[in-house]
Amino acid sequence: MWIGVVTVLLALQFAHSSADDALHPEFHAGPATNWMNDPNGPMYYNGYYHLFFQHNPKGSSWGDMSWGHVVSKDLAYWHHLPVALSPDQPYDKNGVFTGSATILDDGSPEIVYTCVNPSGQQQCVALPANASDPMLVNWTKPSYNPIIKDPPTNGTLRSFRDDTTAWKSGGSWKLVVGASISGHGAASLWQSSDFKTWSYLHPLYTTTQFGMWECPDFFPIPNSPQTYALKYSAGGKDWYTLGMYDESKQVFVPRGTATLFDPGHVYASKSFYDPASKRQVWFGWSSEEDRSGGKRGWQGIQTLPRSLTLDSDLEILVSTPVAELAKLRKSQQKFMNMQIKPGQAMPLKSANGLQLEIEANFTLSSVLSSPW
């Protein structure tokens, strides 16, 4: 028997969806219609949070990979903007794949993304057409694209994608791109002095667990800045390893094994450092188990944004929904001391709506074995 407290928070919808589906998620950032997958290039710039994402503006199935774009002042309410990047150049005619945004030394942002063409997967950049525009609506692609044309040593252009946010170390820019090196998943490390010409160094880190690492992420944890997290996507899940960044050798030194980031249906996550609140903010792609996007008019959602911290006692990353999401709450109902028997349904008749937040606390009279 379970005895507990259930709090139902009735929340405002953040935007009207044009998708012909009453169950279309309304709290989650993303397009109103059509296909969406990986989060791309999240950043904070000139008072706005930006989130880009893999998007097919022409339909609700995968294809015509472009970068959709939404902005927010508070990570809770999002405003839709036009598609930021489209596959409109010979070097990205087969898709504008996943990448990240970096704030350069002069304070301007630059996007690095995987540009797909008949040669394979290469790396390209995009610059804001007007860096003084806080919305960053328009982007341009410079003539010197692609910035990385060849794969890492013992790699291939068929498995070479998903750039991280770049960082400065040892007087030059560093960048990680997901790769398969000698048949093993790897975080390939690249460097540049001018953000235009890049050279390969070596794997920042590699293991034999998977044959390819997608969507890598590498960052110090704000509440423990000497601890770094290296995250990658493989085998349909997101994984991370904690350790240290040896800048003298430019390698990641793990202090444990890979840990599952989220046991749910989450993949291709991406995080960024939020200087306004001094935190690492994370987004992930959650896909439906069906492929009925054509009927719904949409497919895929972004998770709610989470803040990442280190639990030093358990040696794990902790992800917590950002505090700003409380703005979405409209009213609250509380149900106390409910006794629930195994297999019993207990409708909460006065808690109605299509968009609900539920907080539940349980006290168990006995604990049995569980698949959890």
CSV table of C-alpha atoms in Angstrom, one decimal:
chain,number,residue,atom,x,y,z
A,1,MET,CA,0.0,0.0,0.0
A,2,TRP,CA,1.2,3.5,-0.9
A,3,ILE,CA,0.3,6.5,1.2
A,4,GLY,CA,1.4,9.8,-0.2
A,5,VAL,CA,0.9,13.4,-1.0
A,6,VAL,CA,0.2,14.4,-4.6
A,7,THR,CA,0.4,18.1,-5.7
A,8,VAL,CA,-1.0,19.0,-9.1
A,9,LEU,CA,0.1,22.3,-10.5
A,10,LEU,CA,-2.0,23.6,-13.3
A,11,ALA,CA,0.2,25.5,-15.7
A,12,LEU,CA,-0.3,28.0,-18.4
A,13,GLN,CA,0.4,27.0,-22.0
A,14,PHE,CA,3.5,28.9,-23.2
A,15,ALA,CA,2.4,29.2,-26.8
A,16,HIS,CA,-0.3,28.1,-29.2
A,17,SER,CA,0.7,25.3,-31.5
A,18,SER,CA,-0.6,25.1,-35.0
A,19,ALA,CA,-0.1,21.4,-35.0
A,20,ASP,CA,-3.5,19.7,-35.3
A,21,ASP,CA,-3.1,17.8,-32.1
A,22,ALA,CA,-4.5,18.8,-28.7
A,23,LEU,CA,-1.7,16.8,-27.0
A,24,HIS,CA,1.1,18.7,-28.6
A,25,PRO,CA,3.6,19.7,-25.8
A,26,GLU,CA,3.3,23.4,-24.9
A,27,PHE,CA,5.9,23.8,-22.2
A,28,HIS,CA,8.8,22.5,-24.3
A,29,ALA,CA,10.8,24.6,-26.6
A,30,GLY,CA,10.6,23.8,-30.3
A,31,PRO,CA,8.7,24.4,-33.5
A,32,ALA,CA,4.9,24.5,-33.7
A,33,THR,CA,4.9,21.8,-36.4
A,34,ASN,CA,7.1,19.3,-38.3
A,35,TRP,CA,10.1,17.3,-37.3
A,36,MET,CA,12.6,18.2,-34.6
A,37,ASN,CA,15.6,16.3,-33.1
A,38,ASP,CA,18.9,17.3,-31.6
A,39,PRO,CA,19.3,20.5,-29.6
A,40,ASN,CA,21.9,22.7,-31.2
A,41,GLY,CA,24.0,25.7,-30.2
A,42,PRO,CA,22.3,26.8,-26.9
A,43,MET,CA,23.7,30.0,-25.5
A,44,TYR,CA,23.0,33.2,-23.6
A,45,TYR,CA,23.7,36.4,-25.6
A,46,ASN,CA,22.7,40.0,-25.0
A,47,GLY,CA,19.9,39.2,-22.6
A,48,TYR,CA,18.4,36.3,-24.5
A,49,TYR,CA,18.6,32.6,-24.3
A,50,HIS,CA,18.9,31.0,-27.7
A,51,LEU,CA,18.1,27.4,-28.6
A,52,PHE,CA,18.6,26.0,-32.1
A,53,PHE,CA,17.6,22.5,-33.0
A,54,GLN,CA,17.7,20.0,-35.9
A,55,HIS,CA,14.5,20.6,-37.9
A,56,ASN,CA,12.8,19.7,-41.1
A,57,PRO,CA,10.8,22.8,-42.0
A,58,LYS,CA,9.1,20.9,-44.9
A,59,GLY,CA,7.6,17.9,-43.1
A,60,SER,CA,7.1,15.9,-40.0
A,61,SER,CA,9.6,13.1,-40.8
A,62,TRP,CA,13.4,13.3,-40.8
A,63,GLY,CA,14.9,15.2,-43.8
A,64,ASP,CA,16.1,18.6,-45.2
A,65,MET,CA,18.1,19.0,-42.0
A,66,SER,CA,18.1,22.7,-41.0
A,67,TRP,CA,18.5,24.7,-37.8
A,68,GLY,CA,15.3,25.8,-36.2
A,69,HIS,CA,15.6,28.7,-33.7
A,70,VAL,CA,13.7,29.9,-30.6
A,71,VAL,CA,14.6,32.6,-28.1
A,72,SER,CA,13.6,33.3,-24.5
A,73,LYS,CA,14.2,35.9,-21.8
A,74,ASP,CA,13.7,33.3,-19.0
A,75,LEU,CA,14.0,29.7,-20.3
A,76,ALA,CA,10.3,29.3,-19.6
A,77,TYR,CA,8.5,31.3,-22.4
A,78,TRP,CA,9.9,30.9,-25.9
A,79,HIS,CA,9.4,32.9,-29.1
A,80,HIS,CA,9.6,31.3,-32.5
A,81,LEU,CA,12.1,32.7,-35.0
A,82,PRO,CA,12.7,31.9,-38.7
A,83,VAL,CA,14.9,29.0,-39.6
A,84,ALA,CA,18.5,30.1,-38.9
A,85,LEU,CA,20.5,27.7,-41.1
A,86,SER,CA,19.4,25.9,-44.2
A,87,PRO,CA,21.2,23.4,-46.5
A,88,ASP,CA,21.7,26.0,-49.2
A,89,GLN,CA,25.4,25.7,-50.1
A,90,PRO,CA,27.3,23.0,-52.0
A,91,TYR,CA,29.2,22.0,-48.9
A,92,ASP,CA,26.0,21.5,-46.8
A,93,LYS,CA,23.6,20.5,-49.5
A,94,ASN,CA,22.9,17.2,-47.8
A,95,GLY,CA,22.2,18.6,-44.4
A,96,VAL,CA,23.0,21.2,-41.8
A,97,PHE,CA,23.7,18.7,-39.0
A,98,THR,CA,24.3,19.2,-35.2
A,99,GLY,CA,26.8,21.7,-33.8
A,100,SER,CA,27.3,24.3,-31.1
A,101,ALA,CA,27.8,28.0,-30.5
A,102,THR,CA,30.9,29.7,-29.0
A,103,ILE,CA,31.2,33.3,-27.7
A,104,LEU,CA,34.5,34.6,-29.2
A,105,ASP,CA,37.0,37.0,-27.5
A,106,ASP,CA,35.2,40.1,-28.9
A,107,GLY,CA,31.9,38.9,-27.4
A,108,SER,CA,30.3,37.9,-30.7
A,109,PRO,CA,28.8,34.4,-31.2
A,110,GLU,CA,29.9,31.9,-33.9
A,111,ILE,CA,28.3,28.6,-34.8
A,112,VAL,CA,30.2,25.5,-35.7
A,113,TYR,CA,28.2,22.8,-37.4
A,114,THR,CA,28.5,19.6,-39.3
A,115,CYS,CA,28.0,20.3,-43.0
A,116,VAL,CA,27.1,17.2,-45.0
A,117,ASN,CA,27.8,16.9,-48.8
A,118,PRO,CA,28.6,14.2,-51.2
A,119,SER,CA,32.2,13.9,-49.8
A,120,GLY,CA,30.8,13.1,-46.3
A,121,GLN,CA,30.6,15.0,-43.0
A,122,GLN,CA,32.8,18.1,-42.7
A,123,GLN,CA,32.8,21.0,-40.3
A,124,CYS,CA,31.6,24.6,-41.1
A,125,VAL,CA,30.8,27.9,-39.4
A,126,ALA,CA,28.1,30.5,-39.5
A,127,LEU,CA,28.4,34.1,-38.4
A,128,PRO,CA,25.6,36.5,-37.3
A,129,ALA,CA,24.7,38.9,-40.0
A,130,ASN,CA,24.2,41.6,-37.4
A,131,ALA,CA,25.9,40.8,-34.0
A,132,SER,CA,24.1,43.8,-32.5
A,133,ASP,CA,20.7,42.1,-33.0
A,134,PRO,CA,20.0,40.3,-29.7
A,135,MET,CA,17.6,38.0,-31.5
A,136,LEU,CA,20.3,36.9,-34.0
A,137,VAL,CA,17.7,36.3,-36.6
A,138,ASN,CA,20.0,36.2,-39.7
A,139,TRP,CA,23.2,34.2,-40.2
A,140,THR,CA,25.8,34.1,-42.9
A,141,LYS,CA,28.2,31.4,-44.1
A,142,PRO,CA,31.7,32.6,-44.9
A,143,SER,CA,33.6,31.8,-48.1
A,144,TYR,CA,36.3,29.8,-46.3
A,145,ASN,CA,33.9,27.0,-45.4
A,146,PRO,CA,34.4,24.1,-44.6
A,147,ILE,CA,36.8,24.9,-41.8
A,148,ILE,CA,37.6,21.2,-41.3
A,149,LYS,CA,37.6,19.1,-44.5
A,150,ASP,CA,39.4,15.9,-43.4
A,151,PRO,CA,38.6,13.4,-40.7
A,152,PRO,CA,40.9,12.7,-37.7
A,153,THR,CA,43.7,10.2,-38.3
A,154,ASN,CA,42.3,6.7,-38.7
A,155,GLY,CA,38.8,8.2,-38.9
A,156,THR,CA,36.3,8.6,-41.8
A,157,LEU,CA,34.1,11.3,-43.1
A,158,ARG,CA,31.1,9.0,-42.7
A,159,SER,CA,31.4,9.1,-38.9
A,160,PHE,CA,32.6,12.6,-38.1
A,161,ARG,CA,30.1,15.0,-36.7
A,162,ASP,CA,28.5,17.1,-33.9
A,163,ASP,CA,30.9,19.9,-32.8
A,164,THR,CA,31.1,21.0,-29.2
A,165,THR,CA,31.3,24.5,-27.9
A,166,ALA,CA,35.0,25.6,-28.3
A,167,TRP,CA,37.1,26.8,-25.5
A,168,LYS,CA,40.5,28.5,-25.0
A,169,SER,CA,43.4,26.5,-23.6
A,170,GLY,CA,47.2,26.9,-24.0
A,171,GLY,CA,46.7,30.1,-26.1
A,172,SER,CA,44.5,28.6,-28.8
A,173,TRP,CA,41.0,27.5,-29.4
A,174,LYS,CA,40.1,23.9,-28.8
A,175,LEU,CA,37.1,22.0,-30.3
A,176,VAL,CA,35.8,18.4,-30.0
A,177,VAL,CA,34.0,16.6,-32.8
A,178,GLY,CA,32.4,13.2,-32.4
A,179,ALA,CA,34.1,10.5,-34.4
A,180,SER,CA,34.9,6.9,-35.0
A,181,ILE,CA,38.7,6.3,-34.8
A,182,SER,CA,40.0,2.9,-35.6
A,183,GLY,CA,36.5,1.6,-35.2
A,184,HIS,CA,36.0,3.0,-31.7
A,185,GLY,CA,34.0,6.0,-30.4
A,186,ALA,CA,36.1,9.0,-29.7
A,187,ALA,CA,36.1,12.7,-28.9
A,188,SER,CA,38.5,14.0,-31.6
A,189,LEU,CA,40.3,17.2,-30.5
A,190,TRP,CA,41.1,20.1,-32.8
A,191,GLN,CA,42.9,23.4,-32.3
A,192,SER,CA,43.0,26.8,-34.0
A,193,SER,CA,44.6,30.2,-33.4
A,194,ASP,CA,42.0,32.2,-35.4
A,195,PHE,CA,38.9,30.1,-35.5
A,196,LYS,CA,39.3,29.6,-39.2
A,197,THR,CA,42.2,27.2,-39.8
A,198,TRP,CA,42.0,24.1,-37.7
A,199,SER,CA,44.4,21.2,-37.2
A,200,TYR,CA,43.9,17.8,-35.6
A,201,LEU,CA,45.7,16.9,-32.3
A,202,HIS,CA,44.5,13.5,-31.0
A,203,PRO,CA,41.6,12.0,-29.2
A,204,LEU,CA,40.7,13.9,-26.1
A,205,TYR,CA,39.3,10.6,-24.9
A,206,THR,CA,38.3,7.3,-26.4
A,207,THR,CA,37.0,3.9,-25.3
A,208,THR,CA,36.1,0.6,-27.0
A,209,GLN,CA,32.5,0.6,-25.7
A,210,PHE,CA,30.9,2.0,-28.8
A,211,GLY,CA,31.9,2.3,-32.5
A,212,MET,CA,30.9,5.9,-32.8
A,213,TRP,CA,30.3,8.8,-30.5
A,214,GLU,CA,27.7,11.4,-31.5
A,215,CYS,CA,26.9,14.8,-29.9
A,216,PRO,CA,29.8,15.0,-27.5
A,217,ASP,CA,29.8,17.7,-24.8
A,218,PHE,CA,32.8,18.7,-22.6
A,219,PHE,CA,32.6,21.2,-19.7
A,220,PRO,CA,33.7,22.0,-16.1
A,221,ILE,CA,30.9,21.6,-13.6
A,222,PRO,CA,30.2,25.0,-12.1
A,223,ASN,CA,29.9,23.9,-8.4
A,224,SER,CA,33.1,21.9,-8.8
A,225,PRO,CA,35.2,23.6,-11.6
A,226,GLN,CA,38.1,21.2,-11.3
A,227,THR,CA,35.8,18.4,-12.3
A,228,TYR,CA,35.0,18.0,-15.9
A,229,ALA,CA,32.2,16.0,-17.6
A,230,LEU,CA,32.6,14.4,-20.9
A,231,LYS,CA,29.3,13.4,-22.4
A,232,TYR,CA,28.5,11.5,-25.6
A,233,SER,CA,25.6,9.8,-27.3
A,234,ALA,CA,25.8,6.2,-28.4
A,235,GLY,CA,23.7,3.1,-28.4
A,236,GLY,CA,20.5,5.1,-28.3
A,237,LYS,CA,21.4,6.7,-24.9
A,238,ASP,CA,23.4,9.6,-23.4
A,239,TRP,CA,26.5,8.7,-21.3
A,240,TYR,CA,28.9,10.8,-19.3
A,241,THR,CA,32.2,10.3,-17.5
A,242,LEU,CA,33.6,12.5,-14.7
A,243,GLY,CA,37.3,13.3,-14.5
A,244,MET,CA,39.9,16.0,-14.9
A,245,TYR,CA,41.2,17.9,-17.9
A,246,ASP,CA,45.0,17.7,-18.2
A,247,GLU,CA,45.8,20.8,-20.2
A,248,SER,CA,49.5,20.0,-20.4
A,249,LYS,CA,48.7,16.9,-22.4
A,250,GLN,CA,45.3,18.0,-23.7
A,251,VAL,CA,43.6,14.8,-22.7
A,252,PHE,CA,40.6,14.0,-20.5
A,253,VAL,CA,41.6,11.7,-17.5
A,254,PRO,CA,38.5,9.8,-16.2
A,255,ARG,CA,38.0,8.9,-12.6
A,256,GLY,CA,35.3,6.3,-13.2
A,257,THR,CA,33.4,4.6,-16.0
A,258,ALA,CA,30.7,5.8,-18.2
A,259,THR,CA,27.3,6.5,-16.5
A,260,LEU,CA,23.9,6.7,-18.1
A,261,PHE,CA,22.8,10.3,-18.1
A,262,ASP,CA,19.1,9.7,-18.1
A,263,PRO,CA,17.3,6.4,-18.1
A,264,GLY,CA,14.4,7.9,-20.1
A,265,HIS,CA,14.0,8.3,-23.8
A,266,VAL,CA,16.5,11.1,-24.2
A,267,TYR,CA,19.3,11.4,-26.7
A,268,ALA,CA,21.7,13.9,-28.4
A,269,SER,CA,21.8,16.3,-25.4
A,270,LYS,CA,23.6,19.6,-25.4
A,271,SER,CA,24.5,22.0,-22.6
A,272,PHE,CA,25.9,25.5,-22.3
A,273,TYR,CA,27.3,27.8,-19.5
A,274,ASP,CA,24.8,30.5,-18.5
A,275,PRO,CA,26.9,33.5,-17.3
A,276,ALA,CA,23.8,35.3,-16.1
A,277,SER,CA,23.1,32.7,-13.4
A,278,LYS,CA,26.5,30.9,-13.3
A,279,ARG,CA,25.2,27.5,-14.1
A,280,GLN,CA,25.4,24.8,-16.8
A,281,VAL,CA,22.1,24.4,-18.5
A,282,TRP,CA,21.2,21.3,-20.4
A,283,PHE,CA,18.7,20.3,-23.1
A,284,GLY,CA,18.0,16.9,-24.6
A,285,TRP,CA,15.9,15.5,-27.5
A,286,SER,CA,13.1,13.2,-26.5
A,287,SER,CA,11.5,11.3,-29.4
A,288,GLU,CA,8.2,9.4,-29.6
A,289,GLU,CA,8.4,5.6,-29.8
A,290,ASP,CA,6.0,5.6,-32.7
A,291,ARG,CA,6.6,7.3,-36.1
A,292,SER,CA,3.1,8.8,-36.5
A,293,GLY,CA,4.4,12.3,-37.0
A,294,GLY,CA,2.7,12.5,-40.4
A,295,LYS,CA,-0.7,12.1,-38.7
A,296,ARG,CA,0.1,14.4,-35.8
A,297,GLY,CA,1.9,17.1,-37.8
A,298,TRP,CA,4.9,17.1,-35.5
A,299,GLN,CA,7.6,14.7,-34.2
A,300,GLY,CA,10.0,15.1,-31.3
A,301,ILE,CA,10.3,17.5,-28.4
A,302,GLN,CA,13.1,19.2,-26.4
A,303,THR,CA,13.2,18.4,-22.7
A,304,LEU,CA,12.6,21.1,-20.2
A,305,PRO,CA,15.9,22.9,-19.4
A,306,ARG,CA,17.8,21.5,-16.5
A,307,SER,CA,20.7,22.8,-14.4
A,308,LEU,CA,23.7,20.5,-13.9
A,309,THR,CA,25.6,20.1,-10.6
A,310,LEU,CA,27.9,17.6,-9.1
A,311,ASP,CA,27.0,15.5,-6.1
A,312,SER,CA,30.5,15.0,-4.7
A,313,ASP,CA,29.4,12.3,-2.2
A,314,LEU,CA,27.8,10.0,-4.9
A,315,GLU,CA,30.1,11.2,-7.6
A,316,ILE,CA,27.3,11.7,-10.1
A,317,LEU,CA,25.8,14.6,-12.1
A,318,VAL,CA,22.5,15.9,-10.8
A,319,SER,CA,20.1,17.5,-13.2
A,320,THR,CA,17.3,19.7,-11.8
A,321,PRO,CA,14.7,21.6,-13.8
A,322,VAL,CA,15.6,25.3,-13.9
A,323,ALA,CA,13.9,27.4,-11.3
A,324,GLU,CA,12.3,29.7,-13.9
A,325,LEU,CA,9.9,27.0,-14.9
A,326,ALA,CA,7.8,27.8,-11.8
A,327,LYS,CA,6.6,30.8,-13.8
A,328,LEU,CA,4.4,28.4,-15.9
A,329,ARG,CA,2.3,27.4,-12.8
A,330,LYS,CA,-1.2,28.8,-12.7
A,331,SER,CA,-2.9,27.1,-9.7
A,332,GLN,CA,-2.3,24.3,-7.3
A,333,GLN,CA,-4.3,21.5,-5.8
A,334,LYS,CA,-3.1,19.2,-3.0
A,335,PHE,CA,-4.3,15.8,-2.2
A,336,MET,CA,-3.2,14.4,1.2
A,337,ASN,CA,-3.0,10.9,2.8
A,338,MET,CA,-4.3,8.9,-0.1
A,339,GLN,CA,-4.1,5.1,0.3
A,340,ILE,CA,-3.4,3.4,-3.0
A,341,LYS,CA,-3.6,-0.4,-3.2
A,342,PRO,CA,-1.6,-2.3,-5.9
A,343,GLY,CA,-3.3,-2.1,-9.3
A,344,GLN,CA,-5.8,0.5,-8.0
A,345,ALA,CA,-6.6,3.6,-10.1
A,346,MET,CA,-7.5,6.7,-8.1
A,347,PRO,CA,-8.8,9.5,-10.4
A,348,LEU,CA,-8.2,13.0,-9.2
A,349,LYS,CA,-11.5,14.4,-10.6
A,350,SER,CA,-10.9,18.0,-9.9
A,351,ALA,CA,-7.4,18.0,-11.5
A,352,ASN,CA,-8.3,18.6,-15.2
A,353,GLY,CA,-6.3,19.8,-18.1
A,354,LEU,CA,-4.0,18.7,-20.9
A,355,GLN,CA,-0.8,20.3,-19.4
A,356,LEU,CA,-0.2,19.4,-15.8
A,357,GLU,CA,2.8,19.3,-13.5
A,358,ILE,CA,2.6,16.6,-10.8
A,359,GLU,CA,4.7,16.3,-7.7
A,360,ALA,CA,4.1,13.1,-5.7
A,361,ASN,CA,5.6,11.8,-2.5
A,362,PHE,CA,5.1,8.2,-1.5
A,363,THR,CA,5.4,6.3,1.8
A,364,LEU,CA,5.6,2.5,1.2
A,365,SER,CA,4.3,0.1,3.7
A,366,SER,CA,6.7,-2.5,2.3
A,367,VAL,CA,9.3,-2.6,-0.4
A,368,LEU,CA,9.3,-5.3,-3.0
A,369,SER,CA,11.7,-6.0,-5.8
A,370,SER,CA,11.3,-3.6,-8.6
A,371,PRO,CA,12.6,-3.1,-12.2
A,372,TRP,CA,13.5,0.5,-11.1
